[in-house]
XYZ file of C-alpha atoms in Angstrom:
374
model
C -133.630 -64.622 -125.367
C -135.943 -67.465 -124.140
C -139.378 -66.257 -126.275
C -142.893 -68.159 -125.549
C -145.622 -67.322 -127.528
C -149.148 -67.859 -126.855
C -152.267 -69.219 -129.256
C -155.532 -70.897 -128.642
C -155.277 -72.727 -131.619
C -153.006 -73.513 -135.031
C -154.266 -73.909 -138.274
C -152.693 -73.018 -141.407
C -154.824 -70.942 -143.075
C -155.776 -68.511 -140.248
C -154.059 -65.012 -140.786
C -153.483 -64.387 -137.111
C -151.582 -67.979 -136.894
C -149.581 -67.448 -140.028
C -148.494 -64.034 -138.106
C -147.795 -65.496 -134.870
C -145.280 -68.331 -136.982
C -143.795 -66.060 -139.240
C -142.955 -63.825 -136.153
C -141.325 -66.818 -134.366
C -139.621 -67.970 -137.064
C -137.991 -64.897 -137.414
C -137.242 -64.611 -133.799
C -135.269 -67.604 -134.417
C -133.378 -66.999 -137.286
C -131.853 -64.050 -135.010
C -130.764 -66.877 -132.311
C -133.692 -66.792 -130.343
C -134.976 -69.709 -128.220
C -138.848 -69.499 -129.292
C -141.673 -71.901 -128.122
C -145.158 -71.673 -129.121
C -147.696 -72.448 -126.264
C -150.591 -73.673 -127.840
C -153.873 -75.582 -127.331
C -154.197 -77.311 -130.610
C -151.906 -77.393 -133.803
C -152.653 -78.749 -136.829
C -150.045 -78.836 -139.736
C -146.387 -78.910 -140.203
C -144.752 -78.023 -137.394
C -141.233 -75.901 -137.803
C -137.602 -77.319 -137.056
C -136.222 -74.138 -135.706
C -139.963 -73.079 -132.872
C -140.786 -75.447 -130.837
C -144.580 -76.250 -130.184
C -146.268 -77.268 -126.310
C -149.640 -78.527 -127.192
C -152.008 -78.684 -123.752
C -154.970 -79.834 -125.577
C -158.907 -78.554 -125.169
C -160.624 -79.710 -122.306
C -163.961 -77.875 -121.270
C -167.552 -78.518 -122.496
C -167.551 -74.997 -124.286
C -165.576 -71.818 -125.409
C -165.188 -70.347 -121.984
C -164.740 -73.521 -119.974
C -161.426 -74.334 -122.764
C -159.932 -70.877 -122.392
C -160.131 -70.631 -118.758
C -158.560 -74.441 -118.169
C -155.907 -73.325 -120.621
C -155.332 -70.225 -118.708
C -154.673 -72.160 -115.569
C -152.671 -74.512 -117.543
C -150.460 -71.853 -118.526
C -150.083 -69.869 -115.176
C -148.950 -73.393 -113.955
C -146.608 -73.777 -116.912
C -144.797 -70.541 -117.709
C -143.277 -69.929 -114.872
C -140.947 -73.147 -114.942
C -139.990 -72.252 -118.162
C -137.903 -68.770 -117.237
C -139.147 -67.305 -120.046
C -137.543 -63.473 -121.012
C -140.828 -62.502 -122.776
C -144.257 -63.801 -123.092
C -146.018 -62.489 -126.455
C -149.432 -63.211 -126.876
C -151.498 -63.450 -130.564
C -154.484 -64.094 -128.785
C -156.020 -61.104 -125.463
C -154.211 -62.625 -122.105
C -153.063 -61.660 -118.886
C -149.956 -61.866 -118.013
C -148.411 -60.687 -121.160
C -145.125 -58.443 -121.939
C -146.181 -57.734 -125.356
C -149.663 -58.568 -127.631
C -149.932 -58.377 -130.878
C -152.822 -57.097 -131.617
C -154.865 -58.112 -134.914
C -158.321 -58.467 -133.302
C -160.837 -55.367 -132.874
C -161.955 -54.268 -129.644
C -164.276 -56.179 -128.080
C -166.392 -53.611 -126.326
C -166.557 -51.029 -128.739
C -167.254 -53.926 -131.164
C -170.291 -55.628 -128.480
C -171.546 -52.040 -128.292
C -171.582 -51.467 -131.825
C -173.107 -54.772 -133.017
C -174.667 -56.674 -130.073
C -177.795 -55.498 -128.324
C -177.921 -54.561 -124.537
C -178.834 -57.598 -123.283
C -175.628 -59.335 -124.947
C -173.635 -57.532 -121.822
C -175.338 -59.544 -119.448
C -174.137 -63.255 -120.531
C -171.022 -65.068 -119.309
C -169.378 -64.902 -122.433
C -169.267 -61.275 -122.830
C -167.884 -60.847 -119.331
C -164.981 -63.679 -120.045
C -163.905 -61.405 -123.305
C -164.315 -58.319 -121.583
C -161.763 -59.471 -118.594
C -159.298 -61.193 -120.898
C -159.090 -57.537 -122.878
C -159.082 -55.543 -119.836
C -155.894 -57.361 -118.446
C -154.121 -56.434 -121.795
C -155.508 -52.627 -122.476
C -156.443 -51.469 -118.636
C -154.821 -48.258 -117.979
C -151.253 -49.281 -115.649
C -150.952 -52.395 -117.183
C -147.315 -53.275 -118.452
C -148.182 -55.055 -121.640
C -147.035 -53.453 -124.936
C -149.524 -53.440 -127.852
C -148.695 -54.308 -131.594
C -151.461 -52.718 -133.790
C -152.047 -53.072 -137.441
C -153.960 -50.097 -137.734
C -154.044 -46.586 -136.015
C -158.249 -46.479 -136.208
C -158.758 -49.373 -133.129
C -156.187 -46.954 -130.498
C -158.848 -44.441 -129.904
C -161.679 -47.469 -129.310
C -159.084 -48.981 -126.558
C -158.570 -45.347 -124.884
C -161.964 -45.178 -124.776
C -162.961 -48.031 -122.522
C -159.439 -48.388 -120.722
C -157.530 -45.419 -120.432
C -154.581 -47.541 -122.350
C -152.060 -44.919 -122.258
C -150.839 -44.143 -125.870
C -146.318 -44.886 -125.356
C -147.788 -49.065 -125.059
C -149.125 -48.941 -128.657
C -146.596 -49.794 -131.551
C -147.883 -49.637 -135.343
C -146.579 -51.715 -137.735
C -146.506 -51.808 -140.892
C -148.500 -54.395 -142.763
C -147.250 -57.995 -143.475
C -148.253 -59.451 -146.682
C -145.953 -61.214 -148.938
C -144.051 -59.730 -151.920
C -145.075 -60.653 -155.017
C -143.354 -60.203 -158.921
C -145.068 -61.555 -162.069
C -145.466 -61.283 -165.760
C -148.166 -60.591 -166.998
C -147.893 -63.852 -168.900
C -147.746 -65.962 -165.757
C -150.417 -64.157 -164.883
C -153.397 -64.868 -167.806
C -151.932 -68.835 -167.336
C -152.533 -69.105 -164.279
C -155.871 -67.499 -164.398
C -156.214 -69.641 -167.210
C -155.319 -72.717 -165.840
C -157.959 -72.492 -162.460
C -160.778 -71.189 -164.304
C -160.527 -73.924 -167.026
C -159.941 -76.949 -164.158
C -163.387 -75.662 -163.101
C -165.003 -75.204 -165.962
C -165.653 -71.476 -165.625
C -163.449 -70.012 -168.230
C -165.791 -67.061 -169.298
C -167.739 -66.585 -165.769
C -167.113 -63.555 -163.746
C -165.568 -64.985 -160.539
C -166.395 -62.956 -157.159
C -163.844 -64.228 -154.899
C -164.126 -64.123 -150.641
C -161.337 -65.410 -148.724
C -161.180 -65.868 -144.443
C -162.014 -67.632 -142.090
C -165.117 -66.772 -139.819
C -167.593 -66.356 -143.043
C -170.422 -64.109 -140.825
C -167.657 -61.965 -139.872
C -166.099 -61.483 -143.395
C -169.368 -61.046 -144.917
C -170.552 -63.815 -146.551
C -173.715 -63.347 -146.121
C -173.746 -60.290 -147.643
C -172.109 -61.777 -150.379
C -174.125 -64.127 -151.197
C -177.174 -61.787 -151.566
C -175.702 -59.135 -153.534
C -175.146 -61.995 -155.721
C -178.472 -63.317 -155.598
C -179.675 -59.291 -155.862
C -177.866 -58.984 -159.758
C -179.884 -59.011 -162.260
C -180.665 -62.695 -164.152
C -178.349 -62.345 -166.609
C -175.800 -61.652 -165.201
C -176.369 -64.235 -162.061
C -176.077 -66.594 -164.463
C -172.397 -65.952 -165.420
C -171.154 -65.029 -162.093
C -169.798 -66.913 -159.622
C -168.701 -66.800 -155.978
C -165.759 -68.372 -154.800
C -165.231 -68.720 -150.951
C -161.787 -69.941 -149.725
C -161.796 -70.473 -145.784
C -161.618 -72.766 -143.350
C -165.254 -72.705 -141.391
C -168.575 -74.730 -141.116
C -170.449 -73.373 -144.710
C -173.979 -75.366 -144.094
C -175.933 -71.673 -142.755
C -174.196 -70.040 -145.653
C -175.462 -73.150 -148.573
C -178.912 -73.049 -146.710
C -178.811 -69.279 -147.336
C -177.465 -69.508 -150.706
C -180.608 -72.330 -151.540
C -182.963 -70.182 -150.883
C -181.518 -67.330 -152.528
C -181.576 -69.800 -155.572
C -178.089 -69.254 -155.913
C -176.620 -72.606 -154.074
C -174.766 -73.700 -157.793
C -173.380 -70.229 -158.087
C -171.494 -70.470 -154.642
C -168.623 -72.683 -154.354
C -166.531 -73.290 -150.926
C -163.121 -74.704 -151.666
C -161.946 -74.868 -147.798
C -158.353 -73.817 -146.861
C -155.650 -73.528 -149.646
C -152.083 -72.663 -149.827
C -152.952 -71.228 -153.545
C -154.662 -68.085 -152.549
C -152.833 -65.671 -154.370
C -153.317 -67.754 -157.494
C -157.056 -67.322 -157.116
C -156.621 -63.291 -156.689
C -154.470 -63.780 -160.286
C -157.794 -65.809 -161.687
C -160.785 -63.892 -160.113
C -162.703 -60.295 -161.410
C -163.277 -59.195 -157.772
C -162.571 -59.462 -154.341
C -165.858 -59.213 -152.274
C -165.086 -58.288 -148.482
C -168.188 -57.208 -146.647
C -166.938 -57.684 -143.417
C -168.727 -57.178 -140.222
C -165.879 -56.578 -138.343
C -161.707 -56.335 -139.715
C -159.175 -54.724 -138.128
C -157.309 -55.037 -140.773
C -157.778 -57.192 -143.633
C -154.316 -58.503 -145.001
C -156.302 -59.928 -148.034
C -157.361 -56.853 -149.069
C -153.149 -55.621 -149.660
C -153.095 -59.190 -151.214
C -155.400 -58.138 -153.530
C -153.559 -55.493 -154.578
C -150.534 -56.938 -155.254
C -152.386 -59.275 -157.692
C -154.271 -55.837 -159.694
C -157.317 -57.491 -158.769
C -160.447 -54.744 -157.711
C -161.898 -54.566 -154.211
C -165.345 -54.137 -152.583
C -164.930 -54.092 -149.236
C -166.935 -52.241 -146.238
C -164.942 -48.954 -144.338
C -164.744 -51.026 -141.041
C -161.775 -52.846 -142.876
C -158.464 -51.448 -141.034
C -156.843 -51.552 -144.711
C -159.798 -49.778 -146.156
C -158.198 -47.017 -146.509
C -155.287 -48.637 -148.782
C -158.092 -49.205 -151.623
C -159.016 -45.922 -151.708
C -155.853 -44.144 -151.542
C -154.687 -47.045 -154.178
C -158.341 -45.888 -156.196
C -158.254 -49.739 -156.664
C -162.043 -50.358 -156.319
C -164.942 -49.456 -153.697
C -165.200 -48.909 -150.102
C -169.046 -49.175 -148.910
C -169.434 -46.638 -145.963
C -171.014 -47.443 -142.403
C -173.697 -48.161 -141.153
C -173.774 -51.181 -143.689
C -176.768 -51.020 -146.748
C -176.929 -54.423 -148.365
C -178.829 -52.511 -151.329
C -176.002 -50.211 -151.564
C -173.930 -53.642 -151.554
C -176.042 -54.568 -154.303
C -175.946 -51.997 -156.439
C -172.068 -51.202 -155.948
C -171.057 -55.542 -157.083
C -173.376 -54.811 -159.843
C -171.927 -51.678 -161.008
C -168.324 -53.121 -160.591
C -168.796 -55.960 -162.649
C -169.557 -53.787 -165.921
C -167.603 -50.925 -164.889
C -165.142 -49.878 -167.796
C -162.854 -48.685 -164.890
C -161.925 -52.122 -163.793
C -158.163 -52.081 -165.704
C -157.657 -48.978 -164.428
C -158.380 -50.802 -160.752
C -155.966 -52.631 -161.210
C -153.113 -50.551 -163.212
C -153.508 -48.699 -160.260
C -153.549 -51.483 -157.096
C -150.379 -53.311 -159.021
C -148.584 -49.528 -159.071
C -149.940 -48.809 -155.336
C -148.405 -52.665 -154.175
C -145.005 -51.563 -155.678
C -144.511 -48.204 -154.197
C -145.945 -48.404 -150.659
C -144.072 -50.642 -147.999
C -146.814 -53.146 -147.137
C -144.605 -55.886 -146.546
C -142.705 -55.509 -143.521
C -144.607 -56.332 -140.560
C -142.592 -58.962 -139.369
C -139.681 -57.886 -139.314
C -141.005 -54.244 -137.537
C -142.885 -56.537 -134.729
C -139.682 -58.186 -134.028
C -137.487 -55.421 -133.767
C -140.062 -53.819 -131.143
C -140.285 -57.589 -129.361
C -136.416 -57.852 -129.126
C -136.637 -53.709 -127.579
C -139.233 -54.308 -124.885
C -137.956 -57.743 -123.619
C -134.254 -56.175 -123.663
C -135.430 -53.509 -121.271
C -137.636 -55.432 -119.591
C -134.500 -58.461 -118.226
C-alpha cells in the first residue's frame, strides 16, 4: 500500500509526532510505501518513511494551515496514494488518529462566549467538522472512550467510525539497582541529591498545567519549599511561566531543561509527577509514570486518569479545577507514608495491564480500512 501521512509540524519530543513516526515506521516494516507530508521537520529523519517538507508560509496560525491545506489538495492527488491518515484534524482524510480533545466541547468548556466569534475558532471548528460530521467517511483512532460522547454531541459522528486503541507507551524492565543509580546519578549532576523533585513533562506548559504547578509549589509551606523542586521537561517558550514563578518567589525552585530523550530516567529520579492539565485526552506520561513506580497528581480531565486510580498509584483532583485543593493534595503527597505503596502498586499495575500496544492496534485497523477502501 502507498500510505501518506499528514502533520503540521515534526519535532522530537512531541507525543503526537512520536505517534505519527512510530506508526509509519511500522507501516513500513510490513512492506508499506509510507511518506510523511509535513510542514516542518526537525530531527533525524528515518531510512525506511520518507518525509515531503512544504514549509510555513502565512503571517499567522490560520494563514499557515490554510496555505498548507491548498498545498496538499494540489499535492496528494499526484501521488495515488491508497490511504491518507491524518495526526493532525483534516479534510480529506480516510483515517485520523485522534489524540487531540474536541475542540467545541473543549471552547465551550473553557473559553467564554465571545471566543466563538473570532476567526480562529471558526478555522478549528471547520477543520474538526470535516473529520467528525455525521456522513463523513473518515475513520477515527481514539485513545480514550470519554472524548466519543463529546464528538456525538456536536456532530452526530456515528459510533462503527470510532476505533479504541490501546495505549502506546514503551515497555520498560529494571532492577531496582539500576534504578537508585540512575536516580542517583541525575540528582547528584544537579546538585539536588536530598530535594524532593516534582517533575512536569509536555509540551504546551498552560495546557499541562504549569501554572498550576508552579503555585501549589509556591502554596507549601516554607520548609518544605525550600527542599522541593520542580522540574519541567518540554519543548515551549517558559518566559510567562519564570515571570510567574518570580513573583511567586519561587523562580530558583523551577528548573526548565527543554526537550530530552532521557525522560524516563527523570520518572526513575523524581518523588512525583505533577500533571494539572487543562486539557489531555490522554496523557501517555501519566502510563510512563507508572511503569517507573513513580506517584501521580494529575487532574480527572486526563484520558488516562482513570489508570492512576484503578492502579491506586497516587491522586486524581476532580473537576471543576481548585488550585487550593491542588495545594493541599502536592502537600499532602509529599509526606504521605503511602508513597511506596504508590508505587509497589503503579510498577505491579504497568506489568499486568496491556498499555503498550497502540501501535501495532492502529496499524492493524489502518491496513483494514484502506484494504476495503481500494
Amino acid at each position: 500500500m502507498k500510505l501518506g501521512f499528514l502533520l503540521f509540524d515534526y519535532f522530537p519530543f512531541g507525543g503526537l509526532q512520536r505517534d505519527c513516526l512510530g506508526i509509519a515506521q511500522l507501516c513500513a516494516d510490513r512492506d508499506h510505501h509510507v511518506t510523511i507530508f509535513t510542514r516542518t521537520w526537525q530531527g533525524d529523519r528515518p531510512p525506511n518513511v520518507r518525509a515531503e517538507l512544504f514549509g510555513r508560509h502565512g503571517a499567522s496560525n490560520i494563514a499557515r494551515n490554510r496555505a498548507w491545506l491548498k498545498q496538499l489538495a494540489e499535492t496528494l492527488p499526484q501521488r495515488e496514494l491508497d490511504g491518507v491518515i491524518g495526526f493532525n484534524k483534516l479534510p480529506g482524510l480516510d483515517l485520523y488518529y485522534g489524540s487531540d480533545p474536541c475542540y467545541a466541547a473543549k471552547v465551550q468548556r473553557l473559553k467564554p462566549f465571545w471566543y466563538k466569534w473570532l476567526p480562529r475558532y471558526h478555522h478549528f471548528r471547520k477543520l474538526e467538522q470535516s473529520v467528525f460530521a455525521s456522513g463523513q467517511r473518515t475513520h477515527i483512532l481514539v485513545l480514550t472512550e470519554r472524548e466519543i460522547p463529546h464528538y456525538q454531541e456536536f456532530y452526530g459522528t456515528e459510533h462503527e467510525r470510532f476505533h479504541l486503541l490501546p495505549p502506546g507507551i514503551e515497555r520498560r524492565t529494571f532492577a531496582e539497582e539500576q534504578k537508585q543509580e540512575t536516580r542517583a546519578q541525575l540528582r547528584h549532576g544537579q546538585g539536588w541529591d536530598y530535594d524532593n523533585l516534582l517533575l512536569l513533562v509536555g509540551s504546551g506548559f498552560r495546557v499541562k498545567g504549569l501554572d498550576r504547578a508552579i503555585r501549589s509549589l509556591a502554596a507549601l509551606p516554607i520548609e518544605m519549599r525550600e527542599c522541593t523542586r520542580l522540574i519541567v521537561i518540554g519543548q515551549n517558550r517558559p518566559t510567562e511561566f519564570e515571570l510567574l514563578a518570580r513573583q511567586l518567589g519561587v523562580v530558583d525552585r523551577v528548573h526548565f531543561l527543554g526537550g530530552r530523550d532521557d525522560v524516563f530516567d527523570w520518572l526513575l529520579a523524581a518523588d512525583l509527577l505533577v500533571h494539572p492539565a487543562r486539557s489531555e485526552a490522554a496523557g501517555m506520561i501519566l502510563l510512563e509514570a507508572l511503569t517507573a513506580g513513580l506517584p501521580v497528581l494529575a487532574t480527572d480531565v486526563c484520558g488516562y486518569a482513570f489508570h492512576i486510580q484503578r492502579a491506586k498509584a497516587g491522586r486524581i483532583l476532580p473537576s471543576p479545577f481548585s488550585q487550593d485543593e491542588c495545594d493541599q493534595a502536592l502537600r499532602e503527597m509529599l509526606i504521605s507514608a503511602e508513597r511506596e505503596q504508590w508505587t509497589a502498586n503503579g510498577v505491579a499495575y504497568a506489568s499486568a495491564q496491556d498499555l503498550y500496544s497502540c501501535h501495532e492496534r492502529a496499524v492493524e485497523v489502518i491496513e483494514s480500512v484502506v484494504k476495503r477502501k481500494t
